[in-house]
Coordinates of C-alpha atoms in Angstrom, one line a residue:
Chain A
M1 CA -1.9 3.6 -25.8
S2 CA -3.6 3.1 -29.2
D3 CA -7.3 2.3 -29.5
R4 CA -6.6 -1.2 -30.5
T5 CA -4.9 -2.1 -27.2
S6 CA -7.0 -0.1 -24.8
P7 CA -9.6 -2.1 -22.9
F8 CA -11.8 1.0 -22.7
A9 CA -11.8 2.8 -26.0
R10 CA -13.0 0.8 -29.1
D11 CA -13.5 2.5 -32.4
T12 CA -17.0 1.1 -33.2
T13 CA -17.9 3.8 -35.8
L14 CA -15.5 2.5 -38.4
H15 CA -15.4 -1.2 -37.9
G16 CA -18.5 -1.9 -35.9
D17 CA -18.3 -4.6 -33.3
C18 CA -18.6 -7.6 -35.6
D19 CA -16.0 -9.9 -33.9
R20 CA -17.2 -13.4 -33.4
R21 CA -17.9 -14.2 -29.7
D22 CA -16.1 -17.5 -29.6
A23 CA -13.8 -18.9 -27.0
A24 CA -10.8 -17.2 -28.5
W25 CA -12.5 -13.8 -28.3
Y26 CA -13.2 -14.3 -24.5
I27 CA -9.7 -15.5 -23.9
D28 CA -8.4 -12.5 -25.7
K29 CA -10.5 -10.1 -23.6
G30 CA -9.6 -11.9 -20.4
V31 CA -5.9 -11.8 -21.1
E32 CA -6.2 -8.1 -22.0
W33 CA -7.8 -7.4 -18.7
L34 CA -5.3 -9.5 -16.7
L35 CA -2.4 -7.7 -18.4
F36 CA -4.0 -4.4 -17.7
L37 CA -4.4 -5.3 -14.0
G38 CA -0.8 -6.4 -13.9
G39 CA 0.3 -3.1 -15.6
I40 CA -1.5 -0.9 -13.1
S41 CA -0.9 -3.1 -10.0
A42 CA 2.3 -1.3 -9.1
I43 CA 0.4 2.0 -8.9
L44 CA -2.4 0.4 -6.8
F45 CA 0.1 -1.2 -4.4
I46 CA 2.0 2.1 -4.0
I47 CA -1.3 4.0 -3.3
G48 CA -2.4 1.2 -1.0
I49 CA 0.8 1.1 1.0
F50 CA 0.9 4.9 1.3
A51 CA -2.8 4.9 2.5
F52 CA -2.0 2.2 5.0
I53 CA 1.1 3.8 6.6
T54 CA -0.7 7.2 6.6
H55 CA -3.7 5.7 8.3
E56 CA -1.6 4.0 11.0
G57 CA 0.5 7.2 11.5
M58 CA -2.4 9.6 11.6
G59 CA -3.5 8.7 15.1
F60 CA -0.1 9.9 16.3
I61 CA 0.2 12.9 13.9
T62 CA -3.1 14.4 14.9
T63 CA -2.6 14.0 18.7
R64 CA 0.8 13.7 20.3
F65 CA 2.9 14.8 17.3
D66 CA 4.9 18.0 17.6
A67 CA 6.9 18.8 14.4
G68 CA 9.3 20.9 16.4
E69 CA 10.1 18.1 18.8
F70 CA 10.0 15.4 16.2
F71 CA 12.6 17.0 13.8
T72 CA 14.8 19.1 16.1
T73 CA 15.4 17.1 19.2
Q74 CA 17.6 14.0 19.6
Y75 CA 15.9 12.1 22.4
W76 CA 13.9 9.0 21.4
T77 CA 12.3 7.2 24.4
P78 CA 8.8 6.4 23.0
S79 CA 8.3 3.4 25.4
D80 CA 8.8 5.6 28.5
E81 CA 5.8 5.2 30.8
Y82 CA 6.0 8.7 32.3
D83 CA 7.7 11.0 29.8
P84 CA 8.0 9.7 26.3
E85 CA 10.2 11.6 23.9
Y86 CA 9.8 11.5 20.2
G87 CA 12.9 13.2 18.6
I88 CA 14.4 11.8 15.4
L89 CA 17.2 14.3 14.8
A90 CA 19.9 11.8 15.9
M91 CA 18.4 9.2 13.6
L92 CA 18.3 11.6 10.7
A93 CA 21.9 12.4 11.4
G94 CA 22.7 8.6 11.6
T95 CA 20.9 7.8 8.4
A96 CA 22.5 10.7 6.6
S97 CA 26.0 10.0 7.8
V98 CA 25.8 6.3 6.9
T99 CA 24.4 7.0 3.5
G100 CA 27.0 9.7 2.9
L101 CA 29.9 7.3 3.7
A102 CA 28.2 4.6 1.6
M103 CA 28.3 7.0 -1.4
L104 CA 32.0 7.9 -0.7
T105 CA 32.7 4.1 -0.9
A106 CA 30.4 3.3 -3.8
I107 CA 31.1 6.2 -6.2
P108 CA 34.7 5.4 -6.9
F109 CA 34.0 1.6 -7.1
S110 CA 31.0 1.9 -9.3
L111 CA 32.3 4.6 -11.5
G112 CA 35.6 2.8 -12.0
A113 CA 33.8 -0.4 -12.7
A114 CA 31.5 1.3 -15.2
I115 CA 34.3 3.1 -17.0
Y116 CA 36.4 -0.1 -17.2
I117 CA 33.4 -2.2 -18.4
G118 CA 32.2 0.4 -20.8
E119 CA 35.4 1.8 -22.2
F120 CA 38.3 -0.6 -21.7
A121 CA 37.2 -4.2 -21.3
G122 CA 37.1 -6.6 -24.2
E123 CA 34.0 -8.5 -25.0
R124 CA 34.6 -11.5 -22.8
A125 CA 35.9 -9.5 -19.8
R126 CA 32.9 -7.2 -20.1
E127 CA 30.4 -10.1 -19.9
A128 CA 32.2 -11.8 -17.0
L129 CA 32.5 -8.5 -15.1
K130 CA 28.8 -7.7 -15.6
I131 CA 27.8 -11.1 -14.3
L132 CA 30.0 -10.7 -11.3
V133 CA 28.6 -7.3 -10.5
E134 CA 25.1 -8.7 -10.7
L135 CA 26.2 -11.5 -8.3
L136 CA 27.2 -8.9 -5.8
A137 CA 23.6 -7.7 -5.8
A138 CA 22.4 -11.2 -5.1
I139 CA 23.9 -11.4 -1.7
P140 CA 21.1 -11.1 0.9
S141 CA 21.3 -8.0 3.1
V142 CA 21.3 -10.1 6.3
V143 CA 24.5 -11.8 5.1
W144 CA 26.1 -8.3 4.7
G145 CA 24.9 -7.5 8.2
F146 CA 26.5 -10.7 9.5
I147 CA 29.8 -9.7 7.8
G148 CA 29.5 -6.4 9.6
L149 CA 29.1 -8.0 13.0
S150 CA 31.6 -10.8 12.8
V151 CA 34.3 -9.6 10.2
M152 CA 34.3 -5.8 10.1
N153 CA 33.7 -5.3 13.8
P154 CA 36.9 -7.0 15.1
L155 CA 38.8 -5.8 12.0
L156 CA 37.9 -2.1 12.7
I157 CA 38.8 -2.5 16.4
A158 CA 42.2 -4.0 15.5
L159 CA 43.0 -1.5 12.8
F160 CA 41.9 1.8 14.4
D161 CA 42.1 1.0 18.2
I162 CA 38.5 2.0 18.8
P163 CA 36.3 0.6 21.5
V164 CA 33.5 -0.8 19.3
G165 CA 33.6 -1.7 15.6
L166 CA 29.9 -1.2 15.1
N167 CA 29.8 2.3 13.7
I168 CA 29.3 4.6 10.7
V169 CA 32.4 3.3 8.9
N170 CA 31.3 -0.3 9.2
A171 CA 27.8 0.2 7.9
G172 CA 28.9 2.8 5.4
I173 CA 31.4 0.5 3.7
L174 CA 28.9 -2.4 3.6
L175 CA 26.1 -0.2 2.2
G176 CA 28.5 1.2 -0.4
L177 CA 29.3 -2.3 -1.6
M178 CA 25.6 -3.1 -1.6
A179 CA 24.8 0.0 -3.7
T180 CA 27.7 -0.6 -6.1
P181 CA 25.9 -3.1 -8.5
I182 CA 22.9 -0.9 -9.3
M183 CA 25.1 2.2 -9.6
T184 CA 27.5 0.3 -11.9
S185 CA 24.9 -0.9 -14.3
I186 CA 23.1 2.5 -14.5
A187 CA 26.4 4.3 -14.9
E188 CA 27.5 1.8 -17.6
D189 CA 24.2 2.4 -19.5
A190 CA 24.9 6.1 -19.3
L191 CA 28.3 5.7 -20.7
K192 CA 27.0 3.5 -23.5
A193 CA 24.4 6.1 -24.4
V194 CA 27.2 8.5 -25.3
P195 CA 27.4 8.3 -29.2
D196 CA 30.6 6.7 -30.5
R197 CA 31.1 9.6 -32.9
Y198 CA 32.0 11.8 -29.8
R199 CA 34.8 9.4 -29.0
E200 CA 35.9 9.2 -32.6
A201 CA 36.0 12.9 -33.0
A202 CA 38.1 13.3 -29.8
E203 CA 40.5 10.6 -30.8
A204 CA 40.8 12.3 -34.3
M205 CA 41.9 15.4 -32.5
G206 CA 44.7 13.5 -30.9
A207 CA 43.2 13.0 -27.4
T208 CA 44.5 10.1 -25.3
R209 CA 42.1 7.5 -24.0
W210 CA 42.0 9.1 -20.6
Q211 CA 41.4 12.5 -22.1
V212 CA 38.6 11.1 -24.2
I213 CA 36.9 9.7 -21.1
Y214 CA 37.6 12.6 -18.8
K215 CA 37.0 15.5 -21.2
V216 CA 34.3 14.0 -23.5
V217 CA 32.5 10.9 -22.3
L218 CA 32.0 11.7 -18.6
P219 CA 30.6 15.3 -19.3
A220 CA 28.3 13.9 -22.0
A221 CA 27.0 11.2 -19.6
R222 CA 26.7 13.6 -16.7
N223 CA 23.0 13.2 -16.2
G224 CA 23.0 9.5 -16.3
L225 CA 25.8 9.3 -13.8
L226 CA 24.0 11.7 -11.5
G227 CA 21.0 9.4 -11.7
A228 CA 23.1 6.4 -10.9
V229 CA 24.4 8.1 -7.8
L230 CA 20.9 9.1 -6.7
L231 CA 19.6 5.6 -7.2
G232 CA 22.5 4.4 -5.0
V233 CA 21.5 7.0 -2.4
G234 CA 18.0 5.7 -2.5
R235 CA 19.2 2.1 -2.1
A236 CA 21.5 3.0 0.9
F237 CA 18.9 5.2 2.5
G238 CA 16.2 2.5 2.5
E239 CA 18.3 -0.4 3.5
T240 CA 17.4 -1.8 6.9
M241 CA 19.1 -5.1 7.9
V242 CA 22.7 -3.9 7.5
V243 CA 22.2 -0.7 9.4
L244 CA 20.4 -2.5 12.1
M245 CA 23.3 -5.0 12.6
A246 CA 26.4 -2.9 11.8
T247 CA 25.8 0.7 13.1
G248 CA 25.7 -0.2 16.8
H249 CA 22.1 1.0 16.9
A250 CA 22.9 3.8 19.3
I251 CA 20.9 7.1 19.3
N252 CA 23.7 9.5 19.0
I253 CA 24.6 12.6 16.9
P254 CA 28.0 11.5 15.6
D255 CA 31.1 13.6 15.8
S256 CA 33.5 11.0 14.4
P257 CA 33.1 8.4 11.6
F258 CA 33.8 5.8 14.4
D259 CA 30.7 6.7 16.4
A260 CA 27.9 4.3 16.7
V261 CA 24.7 5.7 15.2
R262 CA 21.1 4.6 14.5
A263 CA 19.2 4.7 11.2
L264 CA 15.5 5.5 10.8
T265 CA 14.8 2.2 9.0
A266 CA 16.5 0.2 11.7
T267 CA 14.4 1.9 14.4
I268 CA 11.2 0.7 12.8
A269 CA 12.6 -2.8 12.2
A270 CA 13.8 -3.1 15.8
E271 CA 10.8 -1.7 17.6
L272 CA 7.6 -2.3 15.6
G273 CA 7.4 -6.1 16.2
E274 CA 7.0 -5.6 20.0
T275 CA 5.0 -2.4 20.1
T276 CA 1.3 -2.5 21.0
A277 CA -0.7 -1.7 17.9
G278 CA -2.4 1.6 18.0
S279 CA -0.2 3.1 20.8
D280 CA 1.6 6.4 20.4
H281 CA 4.9 4.5 19.9
W282 CA 3.3 2.6 17.1
G283 CA 2.0 5.8 15.4
A284 CA 5.4 7.4 15.8
L285 CA 7.1 4.5 14.1
F286 CA 4.6 4.8 11.2
T287 CA 5.2 8.5 11.0
I288 CA 8.9 7.7 10.5
G289 CA 7.7 5.3 7.8
I290 CA 5.8 8.1 6.1
L291 CA 8.9 10.2 6.2
L292 CA 11.0 7.4 4.7
F293 CA 8.5 6.8 2.0
V294 CA 8.4 10.4 1.0
I295 CA 12.1 10.8 1.0
T296 CA 12.9 7.7 -1.0
F297 CA 10.1 8.5 -3.4
L298 CA 11.6 11.9 -4.1
I299 CA 15.1 10.5 -4.5
N300 CA 14.0 7.8 -6.9
L301 CA 11.7 10.1 -8.8
S302 CA 14.4 12.7 -9.3
A303 CA 16.9 10.0 -10.3
D304 CA 14.4 8.7 -12.8
L305 CA 13.8 12.1 -14.2
I306 CA 17.5 12.8 -14.5
V307 CA 18.2 9.4 -16.1
R308 CA 15.5 10.0 -18.7
G309 CA 17.0 13.3 -19.4
I310 CA 13.8 15.2 -18.9
R311 CA 15.7 18.0 -17.3
G312 CA 17.7 18.5 -20.5
K313 CA 21.2 17.9 -21.4
Chain B
M1 CA 13.2 -12.7 9.6
F2 CA 11.9 -15.1 12.1
R3 CA 9.1 -12.7 13.0
R4 CA 7.9 -12.6 9.4
F5 CA 8.0 -16.4 9.4
A6 CA 6.0 -16.5 12.6
A7 CA 3.5 -14.0 11.2
A8 CA 2.9 -16.4 8.2
L9 CA 2.6 -19.3 10.6
F10 CA 0.1 -17.5 12.9
P11 CA -3.1 -18.0 10.8
L12 CA -2.1 -21.7 10.6
L13 CA -1.8 -21.9 14.4
L14 CA -5.1 -20.1 14.8
A15 CA -6.8 -22.6 12.4
T16 CA -5.4 -25.6 14.3
T17 CA -6.4 -24.3 17.7
V18 CA -9.9 -23.6 16.5
L19 CA -10.2 -27.2 15.3
A20 CA -8.9 -28.6 18.6
Q21 CA -11.4 -29.2 21.3
Q22 CA -9.4 -27.7 24.1
S23 CA -6.9 -24.9 23.7
I24 CA -5.0 -22.4 25.7
Q25 CA -3.7 -19.2 24.1
I26 CA -0.6 -17.6 25.6
K27 CA 1.3 -14.6 24.4
G28 CA 3.9 -12.2 25.8
S29 CA 7.5 -11.8 27.1
D30 CA 10.3 -12.9 24.9
T31 CA 12.3 -13.6 28.0
L32 CA 9.8 -16.3 28.9
V33 CA 9.0 -17.5 25.5
N34 CA 11.5 -20.4 25.4
V35 CA 10.5 -21.8 28.8
A36 CA 6.8 -21.2 28.0
Q37 CA 7.2 -23.3 24.8
A38 CA 9.0 -26.0 26.7
W39 CA 6.1 -26.1 29.3
A40 CA 3.5 -26.2 26.6
A41 CA 5.2 -29.0 24.7
A42 CA 5.6 -31.1 27.9
Y43 CA 2.1 -30.4 29.2
S44 CA 0.2 -31.0 25.9
G45 CA 2.3 -34.2 25.4
M46 CA 1.1 -35.4 28.7
R47 CA -2.5 -34.5 28.0
G48 CA -3.4 -35.4 24.5
G49 CA -6.1 -33.2 22.8
L50 CA -5.1 -30.1 24.7
S51 CA -3.3 -27.6 22.4
I52 CA -1.4 -24.7 23.9
A53 CA -0.3 -21.9 21.5
V54 CA 2.6 -19.8 22.8
N55 CA 3.6 -16.6 21.1
G56 CA 6.3 -14.1 22.0
G57 CA 6.1 -10.4 21.0
G58 CA 7.0 -8.8 24.3
S59 CA 5.4 -8.3 27.7
G60 CA 3.4 -5.2 26.5
N61 CA 1.9 -7.0 23.6
G62 CA 0.9 -10.0 25.7
I63 CA -0.8 -7.8 28.3
A64 CA -2.6 -5.9 25.6
A65 CA -3.8 -9.1 24.0
M66 CA -5.0 -10.4 27.4
L67 CA -6.9 -7.1 28.0
D68 CA -8.5 -7.5 24.5
G69 CA -9.6 -11.0 25.4
N70 CA -7.5 -12.5 22.6
V71 CA -5.4 -14.7 24.9
D72 CA -6.0 -16.6 28.1
I73 CA -2.6 -16.0 29.7
A74 CA -0.2 -13.1 29.2
N75 CA 3.5 -13.8 30.0
A76 CA 5.3 -10.8 31.4
S77 CA 8.8 -10.1 32.6
R78 CA 7.6 -6.9 34.3
A79 CA 4.6 -6.0 36.4
M80 CA 1.6 -4.4 34.7
R81 CA 1.9 -0.6 34.4
Q82 CA -0.5 1.9 35.9
G83 CA -1.9 2.7 32.5
E84 CA -2.6 -1.0 31.8
L85 CA -4.2 -1.5 35.1
E86 CA -6.4 1.6 34.5
L87 CA -7.5 0.2 31.1
A88 CA -8.3 -3.2 32.7
R89 CA -10.5 -1.4 35.3
Q90 CA -12.3 0.6 32.6
R91 CA -13.1 -2.7 30.9
G92 CA -14.2 -4.4 34.1
L93 CA -11.4 -6.9 34.0
H94 CA -9.5 -8.2 37.0
P95 CA -6.0 -9.2 35.9
L96 CA -4.4 -11.6 38.4
R97 CA -0.7 -12.3 38.5
H98 CA 0.9 -15.7 39.1
V99 CA 4.6 -16.0 39.8
A100 CA 6.0 -18.7 37.5
G101 CA 9.7 -18.4 38.4
Y102 CA 12.5 -15.9 39.0
D103 CA 15.1 -14.4 36.8
A104 CA 18.2 -12.4 37.6
V105 CA 19.3 -9.6 35.3
A106 CA 23.0 -10.1 35.3
V107 CA 25.5 -7.3 34.5
Y108 CA 28.0 -8.7 32.0
L109 CA 31.6 -7.6 31.6
H110 CA 34.5 -8.7 29.3
P111 CA 36.7 -11.3 31.0
D112 CA 39.7 -8.8 30.9
N113 CA 37.8 -6.2 32.8
P114 CA 39.0 -6.2 36.4
N115 CA 36.2 -4.0 37.7
R116 CA 33.9 -6.8 38.8
R117 CA 32.4 -5.2 41.8
L118 CA 29.8 -2.5 41.2
T119 CA 27.3 -0.8 43.4
M120 CA 23.8 0.1 42.3
D121 CA 24.9 3.8 42.5
Q122 CA 27.8 3.1 40.1
L123 CA 25.5 1.3 37.7
R124 CA 23.2 4.3 37.8
E125 CA 26.0 6.7 36.9
I126 CA 27.0 4.4 34.1
Y127 CA 23.6 4.0 32.6
I128 CA 21.7 7.2 33.3
R129 CA 21.6 10.1 30.7
D130 CA 24.5 12.4 31.3
G131 CA 25.8 10.2 34.1
G132 CA 29.2 10.9 35.6
L133 CA 30.9 7.5 35.0
R134 CA 32.3 7.4 31.5
R135 CA 35.8 6.0 31.9
W136 CA 36.9 2.7 33.3
S137 CA 39.8 4.4 35.2
Q138 CA 37.2 6.1 37.3
F139 CA 36.6 2.7 38.9
G140 CA 40.2 2.4 39.9
D141 CA 41.5 -0.1 37.3
P142 CA 41.9 0.6 33.6
V143 CA 40.8 -2.2 31.4
P144 CA 43.5 -4.1 29.3
G145 CA 42.5 -4.1 25.6
C146 CA 40.5 -0.9 26.0
P147 CA 43.0 1.9 25.2
S148 CA 40.3 4.5 24.9
D149 CA 39.3 3.9 28.5
E150 CA 35.7 4.7 27.4
V151 CA 32.8 2.8 29.0
V152 CA 30.8 1.3 26.1
V153 CA 27.3 1.1 27.4
V154 CA 25.2 -1.7 26.0
S155 CA 21.5 -1.7 26.5
R156 CA 18.4 -3.4 25.0
Q157 CA 15.8 -2.1 22.5
N158 CA 13.3 0.1 24.2
N159 CA 10.3 -2.1 24.2
S160 CA 12.0 -5.1 25.8
G161 CA 10.7 -6.1 29.3
T162 CA 14.3 -6.4 30.4
Y163 CA 15.0 -2.8 29.3
A164 CA 11.9 -1.6 31.3
Y165 CA 12.9 -3.7 34.4
F166 CA 16.5 -2.6 34.5
R167 CA 15.5 1.0 34.1
G168 CA 13.0 0.9 36.9
E169 CA 15.4 -0.8 39.3
V170 CA 18.6 1.1 38.4
L171 CA 17.5 4.5 37.0
G172 CA 14.1 4.9 38.6
R173 CA 12.4 7.5 36.4
G174 CA 15.7 8.6 34.9
K175 CA 16.4 7.9 31.3
Y176 CA 19.1 5.8 29.7
R177 CA 22.4 7.3 28.6
Q178 CA 22.1 8.8 25.1
G179 CA 24.3 6.9 22.7
A180 CA 24.0 3.5 24.5
L181 CA 24.1 0.6 22.0
E182 CA 20.6 -0.8 22.0
M183 CA 20.9 -4.5 21.0
H184 CA 18.1 -6.5 19.7
G185 CA 17.8 -9.6 22.0
S186 CA 19.6 -10.8 25.1
R187 CA 21.9 -13.0 23.2
N188 CA 23.3 -10.1 21.2
V189 CA 24.2 -8.2 24.3
V190 CA 26.2 -11.0 25.7
D191 CA 27.9 -11.6 22.3
L192 CA 28.9 -8.0 21.9
V193 CA 30.3 -7.8 25.5
S194 CA 32.3 -10.9 24.9
K195 CA 34.0 -9.3 22.0
T196 CA 34.4 -5.8 23.4
P197 CA 36.8 -5.2 26.4
C198 CA 35.4 -1.7 27.0
A199 CA 31.7 -2.8 27.2
I200 CA 29.2 -3.3 30.0
G201 CA 25.8 -4.9 29.3
Y202 CA 22.8 -6.4 31.1
S203 CA 20.7 -9.5 30.3
G204 CA 19.1 -12.5 31.9
L205 CA 21.2 -14.9 33.9
A206 CA 20.3 -17.7 31.5
Y207 CA 22.4 -16.1 28.8
A208 CA 25.7 -16.3 30.7
N209 CA 28.6 -18.2 29.1
D210 CA 32.3 -18.6 29.7
Q211 CA 33.2 -15.7 27.3
V212 CA 31.8 -13.1 29.7
R213 CA 31.9 -12.4 33.4
M214 CA 29.0 -11.4 35.7
A215 CA 29.5 -8.4 37.9
C216 CA 29.0 -8.6 41.7
I217 CA 26.3 -6.1 42.4
A218 CA 25.9 -4.3 45.8
A219 CA 22.7 -2.8 46.9
P220 CA 23.2 0.4 49.1
G221 CA 24.8 -0.6 52.4
E222 CA 25.0 -4.3 51.5
V223 CA 27.8 -6.6 50.4
C224 CA 27.9 -7.4 46.7
V225 CA 26.1 -10.5 45.4
T226 CA 26.9 -12.4 42.2
P227 CA 23.7 -13.6 40.5
D228 CA 23.0 -17.3 40.5
I229 CA 19.9 -19.4 40.8
A230 CA 19.9 -19.3 44.6
S231 CA 20.3 -15.5 44.9
A232 CA 17.7 -14.9 42.2
S233 CA 15.1 -17.1 44.1
T234 CA 15.7 -15.6 47.5
G235 CA 15.9 -12.0 46.2
G236 CA 19.4 -11.7 47.7
Y237 CA 20.6 -10.4 44.3
P238 CA 19.4 -6.8 43.9
L239 CA 18.3 -7.3 40.2
S240 CA 16.2 -10.4 40.6
R241 CA 12.7 -10.3 39.2
P242 CA 9.7 -12.5 39.1
L243 CA 8.5 -14.0 35.8
L244 CA 4.8 -13.5 35.7
M245 CA 1.7 -15.0 34.1
Y246 CA -1.4 -12.8 34.0
T247 CA -4.9 -14.2 33.8
N248 CA -8.2 -12.3 33.7
G249 CA -9.7 -13.2 37.1
E250 CA -9.2 -16.4 39.0
P251 CA -8.2 -19.1 36.5
R252 CA -10.6 -22.0 36.1
G253 CA -10.7 -25.4 34.5
E254 CA -7.8 -26.3 32.1
I255 CA -6.1 -22.9 32.6
K256 CA -6.0 -23.4 36.4
A257 CA -4.7 -26.9 36.0
Y258 CA -2.0 -25.7 33.7
I259 CA -0.8 -22.9 35.9
D260 CA -0.9 -25.3 38.9
W261 CA 1.2 -27.7 36.9
I262 CA 3.7 -25.0 36.0
R263 CA 4.1 -24.0 39.6
G264 CA 4.4 -27.7 40.6
D265 CA 7.6 -29.7 40.6
A266 CA 7.4 -30.8 37.0
G267 CA 7.0 -27.3 35.6
Q268 CA 9.6 -25.8 38.0
C269 CA 12.1 -28.4 37.0
I270 CA 11.7 -27.5 33.3
L271 CA 12.2 -23.8 34.3
Y272 CA 15.3 -24.7 36.3
E273 CA 16.8 -26.7 33.4
M274 CA 16.3 -23.6 31.1
G275 CA 18.5 -21.5 33.5
Y276 CA 15.9 -19.7 35.5
A277 CA 15.3 -19.8 39.3
P278 CA 12.3 -21.8 40.6
I279 CA 9.8 -20.3 43.0
R280 CA 10.8 -22.7 45.7
E281 CA 13.3 -25.5 46.3
V282 CA 12.6 -28.4 44.0
H283 CA 14.2 -31.8 43.6
C284 CA 14.4 -32.6 40.0
H285 CA 14.4 -36.2 38.8
D286 CA 17.2 -35.6 36.3
D287 CA 19.6 -33.2 38.0
K288 CA 22.0 -32.8 35.2
A289 CA 24.3 -29.9 34.5
R290 CA 22.2 -26.8 33.7
P291 CA 22.5 -26.0 30.0
N292 CA 23.0 -22.3 29.1
H293 CA 19.9 -21.8 27.2
G294 CA 19.1 -19.1 24.6

């Protein structure tokens, strides 16, 4: 930030403050402050949200909470009148397995799309594909969830002879498709950032197109691609509606990809609305919220750092 | 999504009820919310100037709001818990329950499932944590269209009044089976069972449709009973429950008149038309086929 644009530091020693105080001057100052507020509002909101969920969760964390029970047991019956249990291990396993399968789906799709758009497609095909990929991102998550319930569920039952089609595979495939747009566009940016002289040098050595991509472009874009995957993980991890509708919402440590599971986000979505404010159950849900906040924050932060190349080439 | 919309609407409702001269605030059970809204619409239409605000949010939330003095009536599909009664006593409140109707919690099966007769003990072994009944062939007949033979246990989300009621009646203090599919809303339970031959689920009688079958349930030492309006009213069906309205102390004035009207013929006919069982035999003016209401 230079002195000229900062609302706080003005260099009065050199120029003095001899601006005319007319309407334009006040409008200028006003706009400067408004833009400053807009600029820092994201930080204020993040701090505010974190303070809020911490405040709501604190009542539980300081009283009933037992880290051993919370993280290492799989029983979650917080509404039990006599013997409530607050274990999230099964939900951690559910979130992790669905996110993992989503990445197995999304990485080939998004990497393939990015390589084709960035390295092979002509000008017009590139523009058309980029718009279509963006369109995929515009589908509301509740619509994806609906597809999970009414299309994927019977399809999976018919294909694999399983009792219920609401499971890891169902939600994982949908989440993978949802994460594909952001991963494609970040991955394509990463490929574009590889200087053309690398490609030209490789081609001059007699490399085929695939050899150029595989041996030169992909290794050079490694950090950007890793960042794309991590952002996709963050997207899949925090998604709520699809996992609520398509996982089966069963508290269960899965031993097969066709098992119904339950995600941390879906638990909050399903239970918070009908939970008495201030109760242990309420506090436990906010504690899950804190955990989700911290994990997604770390994932997105590391993705950002990797994409910016701060960790070096 | 709807909840967020409702939350945005809430201040608006609050503003309108403050402006109106007479108002009754009601909150609670989602099982009762449809019929409570129908009652409110009919009653306030009859008596201009009286506004009745009905909110869902679950039995627990309704009771909590009543104990906080935020609402006049709490709708509940379960009785008040020991902890809630204790809280009321500490605050010097005297919650009074009024039975507004009856509901049967039906056990739903896929139409292809031949195992239509279940005892309460069998239900318990299906639903309880680590229970012994896990395969349909254990009941005698395998289910066509269910090659895995596995009983897919469908339950409700853990803060629903129906979840708490079913648990109390069937499992006592036992806990639900780990891995049961916890569906959000009664409608979703019935939908899932209708598409899943291996599944068993429970939900209010009012959610029955022709894509599912209701199991005939036998209490210990009794013959089995299939739920209907009559067996819910008389209590002949083992899983019938009263639908309750709680007030703080004996209701007076408008609130008393409203509850009396609900328990009278007009209110009970509305309840009956929505698929629930009236508290006594009523003769409704327009005795058309009962719609399956959601």
